[in-house]
PDB file of N, CA and C in Angstrom:
ATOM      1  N   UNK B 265       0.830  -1.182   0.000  1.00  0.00           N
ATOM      2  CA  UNK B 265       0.000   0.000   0.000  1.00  0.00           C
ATOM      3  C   UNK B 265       0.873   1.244   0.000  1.00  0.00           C
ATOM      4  N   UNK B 266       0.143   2.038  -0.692  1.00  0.00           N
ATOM      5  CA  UNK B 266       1.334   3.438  -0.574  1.00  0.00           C
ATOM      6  C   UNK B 266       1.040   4.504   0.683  1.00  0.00           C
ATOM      7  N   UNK B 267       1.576   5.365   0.848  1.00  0.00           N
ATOM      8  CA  UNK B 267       1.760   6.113   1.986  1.00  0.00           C
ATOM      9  C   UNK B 267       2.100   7.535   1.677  1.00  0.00           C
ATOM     10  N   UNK B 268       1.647   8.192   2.772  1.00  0.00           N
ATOM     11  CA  UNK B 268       1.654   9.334   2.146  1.00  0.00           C
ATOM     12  C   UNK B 268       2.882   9.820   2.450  1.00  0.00           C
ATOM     13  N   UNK B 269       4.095  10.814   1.328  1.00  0.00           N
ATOM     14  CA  UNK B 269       5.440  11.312   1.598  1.00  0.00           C
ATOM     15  C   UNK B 269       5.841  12.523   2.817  1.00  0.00           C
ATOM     16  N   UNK B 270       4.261  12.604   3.680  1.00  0.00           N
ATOM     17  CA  UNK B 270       4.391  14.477   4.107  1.00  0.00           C
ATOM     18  C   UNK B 270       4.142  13.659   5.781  1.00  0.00           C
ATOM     19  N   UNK B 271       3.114  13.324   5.560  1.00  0.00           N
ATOM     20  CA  UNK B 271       2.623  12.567   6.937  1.00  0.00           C
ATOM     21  C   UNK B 271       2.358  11.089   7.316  1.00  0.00           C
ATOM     22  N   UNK B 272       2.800  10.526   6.162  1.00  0.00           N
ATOM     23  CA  UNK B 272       2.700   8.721   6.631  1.00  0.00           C
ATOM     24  C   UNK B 272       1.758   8.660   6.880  1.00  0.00           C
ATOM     25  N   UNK B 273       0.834   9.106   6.354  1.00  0.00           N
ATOM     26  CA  UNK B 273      -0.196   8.234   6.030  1.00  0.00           C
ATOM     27  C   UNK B 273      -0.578   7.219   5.318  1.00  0.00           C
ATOM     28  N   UNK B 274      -1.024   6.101   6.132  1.00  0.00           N
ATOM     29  CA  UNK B 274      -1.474   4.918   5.053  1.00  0.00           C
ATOM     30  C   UNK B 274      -2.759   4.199   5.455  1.00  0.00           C
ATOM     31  N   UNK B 275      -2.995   2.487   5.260  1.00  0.00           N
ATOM     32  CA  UNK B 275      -4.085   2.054   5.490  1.00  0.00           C
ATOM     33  C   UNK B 275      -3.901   1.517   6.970  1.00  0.00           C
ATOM     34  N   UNK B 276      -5.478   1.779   7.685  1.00  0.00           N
ATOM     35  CA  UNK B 276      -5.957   0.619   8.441  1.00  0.00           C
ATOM     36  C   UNK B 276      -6.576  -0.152   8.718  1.00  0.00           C
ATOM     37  N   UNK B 277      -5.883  -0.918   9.801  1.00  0.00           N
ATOM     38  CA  UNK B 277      -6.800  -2.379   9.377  1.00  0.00           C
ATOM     39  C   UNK B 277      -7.511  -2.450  10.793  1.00  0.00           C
ATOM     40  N   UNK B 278      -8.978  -3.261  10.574  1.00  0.00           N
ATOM     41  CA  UNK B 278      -9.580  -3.617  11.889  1.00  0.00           C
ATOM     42  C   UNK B 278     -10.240  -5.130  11.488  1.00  0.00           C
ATOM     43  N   UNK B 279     -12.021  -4.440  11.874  1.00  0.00           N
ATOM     44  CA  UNK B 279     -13.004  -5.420  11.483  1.00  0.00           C
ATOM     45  C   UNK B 279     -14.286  -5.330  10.977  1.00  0.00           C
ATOM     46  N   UNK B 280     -14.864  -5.456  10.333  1.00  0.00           N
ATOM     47  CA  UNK B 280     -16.077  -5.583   9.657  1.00  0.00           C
ATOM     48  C   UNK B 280     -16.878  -6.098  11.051  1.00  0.00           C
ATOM     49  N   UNK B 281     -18.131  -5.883  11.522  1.00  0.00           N
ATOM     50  CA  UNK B 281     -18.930  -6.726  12.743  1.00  0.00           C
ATOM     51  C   UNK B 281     -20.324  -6.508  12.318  1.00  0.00           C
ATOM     52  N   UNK B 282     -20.867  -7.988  12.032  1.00  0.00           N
ATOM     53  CA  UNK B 282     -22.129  -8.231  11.332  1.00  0.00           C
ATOM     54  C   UNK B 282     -23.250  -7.913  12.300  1.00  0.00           C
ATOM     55  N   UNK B 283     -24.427  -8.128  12.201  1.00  0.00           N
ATOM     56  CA  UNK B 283     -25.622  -7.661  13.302  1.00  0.00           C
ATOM     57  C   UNK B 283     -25.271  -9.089  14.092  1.00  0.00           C
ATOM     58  N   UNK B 284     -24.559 -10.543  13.433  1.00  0.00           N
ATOM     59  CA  UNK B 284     -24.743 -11.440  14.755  1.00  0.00           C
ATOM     60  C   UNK B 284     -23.053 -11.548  15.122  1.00  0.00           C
ATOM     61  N   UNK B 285     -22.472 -10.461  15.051  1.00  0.00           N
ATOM     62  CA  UNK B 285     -21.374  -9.942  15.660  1.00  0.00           C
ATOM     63  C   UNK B 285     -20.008 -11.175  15.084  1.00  0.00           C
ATOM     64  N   UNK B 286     -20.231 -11.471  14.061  1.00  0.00           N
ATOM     65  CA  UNK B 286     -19.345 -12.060  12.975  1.00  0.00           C
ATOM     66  C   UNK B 286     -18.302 -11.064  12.493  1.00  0.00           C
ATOM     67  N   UNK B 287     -17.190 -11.757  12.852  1.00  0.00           N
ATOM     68  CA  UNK B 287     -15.740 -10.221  12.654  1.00  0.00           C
ATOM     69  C   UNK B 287     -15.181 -10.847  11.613  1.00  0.00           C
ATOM     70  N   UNK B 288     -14.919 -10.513  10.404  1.00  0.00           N
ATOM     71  CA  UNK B 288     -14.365 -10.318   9.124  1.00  0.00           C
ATOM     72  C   UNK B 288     -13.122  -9.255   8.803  1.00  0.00           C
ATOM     73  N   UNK B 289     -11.974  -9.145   8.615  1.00  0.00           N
ATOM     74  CA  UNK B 289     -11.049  -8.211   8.019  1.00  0.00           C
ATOM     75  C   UNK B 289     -12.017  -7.465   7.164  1.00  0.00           C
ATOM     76  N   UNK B 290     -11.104  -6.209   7.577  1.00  0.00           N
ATOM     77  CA  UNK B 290     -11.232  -4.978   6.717  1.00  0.00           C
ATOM     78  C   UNK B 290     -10.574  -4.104   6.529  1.00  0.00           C
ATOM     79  N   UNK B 291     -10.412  -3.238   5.540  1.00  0.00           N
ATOM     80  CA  UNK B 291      -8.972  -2.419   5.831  1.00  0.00           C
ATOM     81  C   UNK B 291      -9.717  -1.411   4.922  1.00  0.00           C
ATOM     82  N   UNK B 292      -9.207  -0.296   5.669  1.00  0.00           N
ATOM     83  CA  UNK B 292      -9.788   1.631   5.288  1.00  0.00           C
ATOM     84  C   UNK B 292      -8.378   1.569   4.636  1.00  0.00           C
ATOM     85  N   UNK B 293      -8.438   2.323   3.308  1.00  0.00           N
ATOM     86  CA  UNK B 293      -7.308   2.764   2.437  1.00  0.00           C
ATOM     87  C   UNK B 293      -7.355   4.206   2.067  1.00  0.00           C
ATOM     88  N   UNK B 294      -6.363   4.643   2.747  1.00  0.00           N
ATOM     89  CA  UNK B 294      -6.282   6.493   2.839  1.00  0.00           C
ATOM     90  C   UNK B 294      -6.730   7.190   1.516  1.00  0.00           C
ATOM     91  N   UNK B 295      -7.073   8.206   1.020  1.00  0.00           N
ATOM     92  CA  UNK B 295      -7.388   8.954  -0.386  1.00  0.00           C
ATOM     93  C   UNK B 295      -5.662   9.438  -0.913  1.00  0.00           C
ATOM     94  N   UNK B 296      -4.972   8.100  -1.530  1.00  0.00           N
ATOM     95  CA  UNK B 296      -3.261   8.610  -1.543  1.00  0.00           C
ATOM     96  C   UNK B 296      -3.253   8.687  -2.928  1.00  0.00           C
ATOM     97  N   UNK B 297      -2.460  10.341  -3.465  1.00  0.00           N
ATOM     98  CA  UNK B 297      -2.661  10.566  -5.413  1.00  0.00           C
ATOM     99  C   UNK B 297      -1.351   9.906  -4.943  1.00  0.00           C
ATOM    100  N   UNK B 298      -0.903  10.165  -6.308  1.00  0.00           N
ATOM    101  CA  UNK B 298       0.545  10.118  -7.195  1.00  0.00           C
ATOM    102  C   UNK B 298       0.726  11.388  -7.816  1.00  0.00           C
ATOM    103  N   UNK B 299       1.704  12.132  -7.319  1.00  0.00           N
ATOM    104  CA  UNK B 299       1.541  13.643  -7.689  1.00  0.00           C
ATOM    105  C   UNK B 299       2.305  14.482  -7.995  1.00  0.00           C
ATOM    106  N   UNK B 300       3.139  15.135  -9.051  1.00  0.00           N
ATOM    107  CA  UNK B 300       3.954  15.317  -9.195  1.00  0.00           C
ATOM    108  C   UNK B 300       4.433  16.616  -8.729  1.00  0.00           C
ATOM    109  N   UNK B 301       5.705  16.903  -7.529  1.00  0.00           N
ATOM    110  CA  UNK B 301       5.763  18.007  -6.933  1.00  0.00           C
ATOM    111  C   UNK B 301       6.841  18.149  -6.815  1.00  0.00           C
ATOM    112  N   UNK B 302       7.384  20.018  -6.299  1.00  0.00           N
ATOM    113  CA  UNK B 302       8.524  20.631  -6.701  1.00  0.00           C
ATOM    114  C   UNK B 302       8.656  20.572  -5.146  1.00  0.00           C
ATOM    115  N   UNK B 303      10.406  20.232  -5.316  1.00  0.00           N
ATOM    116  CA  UNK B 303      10.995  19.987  -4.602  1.00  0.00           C
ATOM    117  C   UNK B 303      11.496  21.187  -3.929  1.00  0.00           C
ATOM    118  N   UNK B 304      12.590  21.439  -2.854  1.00  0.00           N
ATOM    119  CA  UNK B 304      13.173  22.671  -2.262  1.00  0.00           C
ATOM    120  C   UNK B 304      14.345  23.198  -3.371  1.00  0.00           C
ATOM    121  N   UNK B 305      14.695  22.355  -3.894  1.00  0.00           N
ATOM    122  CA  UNK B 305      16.181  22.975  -5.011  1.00  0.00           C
ATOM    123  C   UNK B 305      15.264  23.308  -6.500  1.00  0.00           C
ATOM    124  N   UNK B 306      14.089  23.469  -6.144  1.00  0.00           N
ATOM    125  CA  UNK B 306      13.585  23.601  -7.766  1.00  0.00           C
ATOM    126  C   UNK B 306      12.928  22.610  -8.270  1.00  0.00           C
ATOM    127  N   UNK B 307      13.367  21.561  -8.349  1.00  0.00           N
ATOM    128  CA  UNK B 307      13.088  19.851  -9.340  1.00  0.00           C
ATOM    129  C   UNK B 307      11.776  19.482  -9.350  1.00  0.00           C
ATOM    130  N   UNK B 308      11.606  18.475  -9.828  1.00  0.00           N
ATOM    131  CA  UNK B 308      10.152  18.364  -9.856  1.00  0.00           C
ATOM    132  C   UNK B 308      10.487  16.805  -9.742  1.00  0.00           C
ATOM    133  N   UNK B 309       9.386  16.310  -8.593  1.00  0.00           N
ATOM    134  CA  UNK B 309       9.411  14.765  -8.216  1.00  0.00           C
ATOM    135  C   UNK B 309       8.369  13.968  -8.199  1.00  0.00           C
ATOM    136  N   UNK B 310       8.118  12.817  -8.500  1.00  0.00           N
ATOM    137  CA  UNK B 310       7.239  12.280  -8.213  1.00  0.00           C
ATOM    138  C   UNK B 310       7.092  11.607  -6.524  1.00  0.00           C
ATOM    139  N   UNK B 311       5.715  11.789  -6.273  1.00  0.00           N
ATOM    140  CA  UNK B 311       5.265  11.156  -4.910  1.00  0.00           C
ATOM    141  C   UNK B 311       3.986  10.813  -4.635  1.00  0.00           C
ATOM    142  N   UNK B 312       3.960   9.867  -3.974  1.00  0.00           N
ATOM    143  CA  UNK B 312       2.157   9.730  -3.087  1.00  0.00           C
ATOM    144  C   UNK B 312       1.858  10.693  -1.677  1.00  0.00           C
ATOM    145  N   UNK B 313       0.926  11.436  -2.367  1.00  0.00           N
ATOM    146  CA  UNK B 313       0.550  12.518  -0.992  1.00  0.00           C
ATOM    147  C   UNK B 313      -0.847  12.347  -0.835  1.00  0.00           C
ATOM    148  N   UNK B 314      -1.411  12.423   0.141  1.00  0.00           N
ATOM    149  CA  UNK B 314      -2.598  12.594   0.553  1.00  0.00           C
ATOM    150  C   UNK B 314      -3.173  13.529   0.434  1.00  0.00           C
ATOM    151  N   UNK B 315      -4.975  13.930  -0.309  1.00  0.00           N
ATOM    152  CA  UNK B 315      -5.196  14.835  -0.611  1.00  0.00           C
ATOM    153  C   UNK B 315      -5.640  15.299   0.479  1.00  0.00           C
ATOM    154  N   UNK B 316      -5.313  15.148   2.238  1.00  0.00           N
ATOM    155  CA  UNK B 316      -5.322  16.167   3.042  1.00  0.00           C
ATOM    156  C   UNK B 316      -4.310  17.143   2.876  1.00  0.00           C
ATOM    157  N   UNK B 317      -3.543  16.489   2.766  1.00  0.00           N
ATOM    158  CA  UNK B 317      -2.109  17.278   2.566  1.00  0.00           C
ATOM    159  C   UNK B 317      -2.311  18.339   0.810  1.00  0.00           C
ATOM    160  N   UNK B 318      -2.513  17.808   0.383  1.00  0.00           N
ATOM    161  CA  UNK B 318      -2.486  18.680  -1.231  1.00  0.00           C
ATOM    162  C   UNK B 318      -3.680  19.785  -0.943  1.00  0.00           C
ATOM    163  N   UNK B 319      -4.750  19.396   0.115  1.00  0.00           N
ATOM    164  CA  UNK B 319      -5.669  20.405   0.512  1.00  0.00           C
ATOM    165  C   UNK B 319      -5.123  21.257   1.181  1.00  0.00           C
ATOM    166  N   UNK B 320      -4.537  20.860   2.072  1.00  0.00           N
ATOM    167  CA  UNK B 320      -4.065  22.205   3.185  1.00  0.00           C
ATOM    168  C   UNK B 320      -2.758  23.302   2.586  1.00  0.00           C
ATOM    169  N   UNK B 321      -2.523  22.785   1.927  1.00  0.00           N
ATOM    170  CA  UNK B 321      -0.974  23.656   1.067  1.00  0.00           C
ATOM    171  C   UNK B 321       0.610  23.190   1.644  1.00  0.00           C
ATOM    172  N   UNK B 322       0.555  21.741   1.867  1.00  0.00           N
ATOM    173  CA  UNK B 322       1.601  21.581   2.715  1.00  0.00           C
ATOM    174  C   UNK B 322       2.414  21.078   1.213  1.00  0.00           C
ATOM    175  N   UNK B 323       2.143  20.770   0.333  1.00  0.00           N
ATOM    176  CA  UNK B 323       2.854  20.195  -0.762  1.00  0.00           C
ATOM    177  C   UNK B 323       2.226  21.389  -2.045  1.00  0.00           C
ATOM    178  N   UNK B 324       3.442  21.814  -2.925  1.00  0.00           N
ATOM    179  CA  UNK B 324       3.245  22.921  -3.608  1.00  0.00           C
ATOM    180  C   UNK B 324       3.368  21.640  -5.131  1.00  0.00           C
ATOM    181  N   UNK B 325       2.205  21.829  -5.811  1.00  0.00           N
ATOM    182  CA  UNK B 325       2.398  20.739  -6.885  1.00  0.00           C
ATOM    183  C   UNK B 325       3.337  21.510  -8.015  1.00  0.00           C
ATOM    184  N   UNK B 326       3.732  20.659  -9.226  1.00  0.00           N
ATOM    185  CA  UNK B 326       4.203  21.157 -10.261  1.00  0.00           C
ATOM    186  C   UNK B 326       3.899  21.502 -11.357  1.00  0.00           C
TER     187      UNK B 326
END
């Protein structure tokens, strides 16, 4: 699973619990782009960021 490059964000895992309380895997998978962003020297990089992060302005895209 990918993760996010700003805050590590990634997936978690628990359980699914039915009405007769039957526990099944499940796993929440974060909203992670692939995004291409400028680095501190200029460059331009590829990464997986989370679009919390691409929301708040913590990653300046390219």
């Amino acid at each position: 699973m990918a993760k996010c490059a700003i805050c590590e964000k990634g997936a978690h895992f628990g359980n699914n619990v039915s009405h007769s309380h039957r526990k099944t895997p499940k796993m929440w998978k974060s909203n992670v782009k692939s995004v291409r962003v400028k680095t501190e020297n200029g460059a331009t990089k590829k990464m997986y960021v989370c679009t919390s992060c691409l929301k708040s302005g913590k990653v300046e895209r390219a």
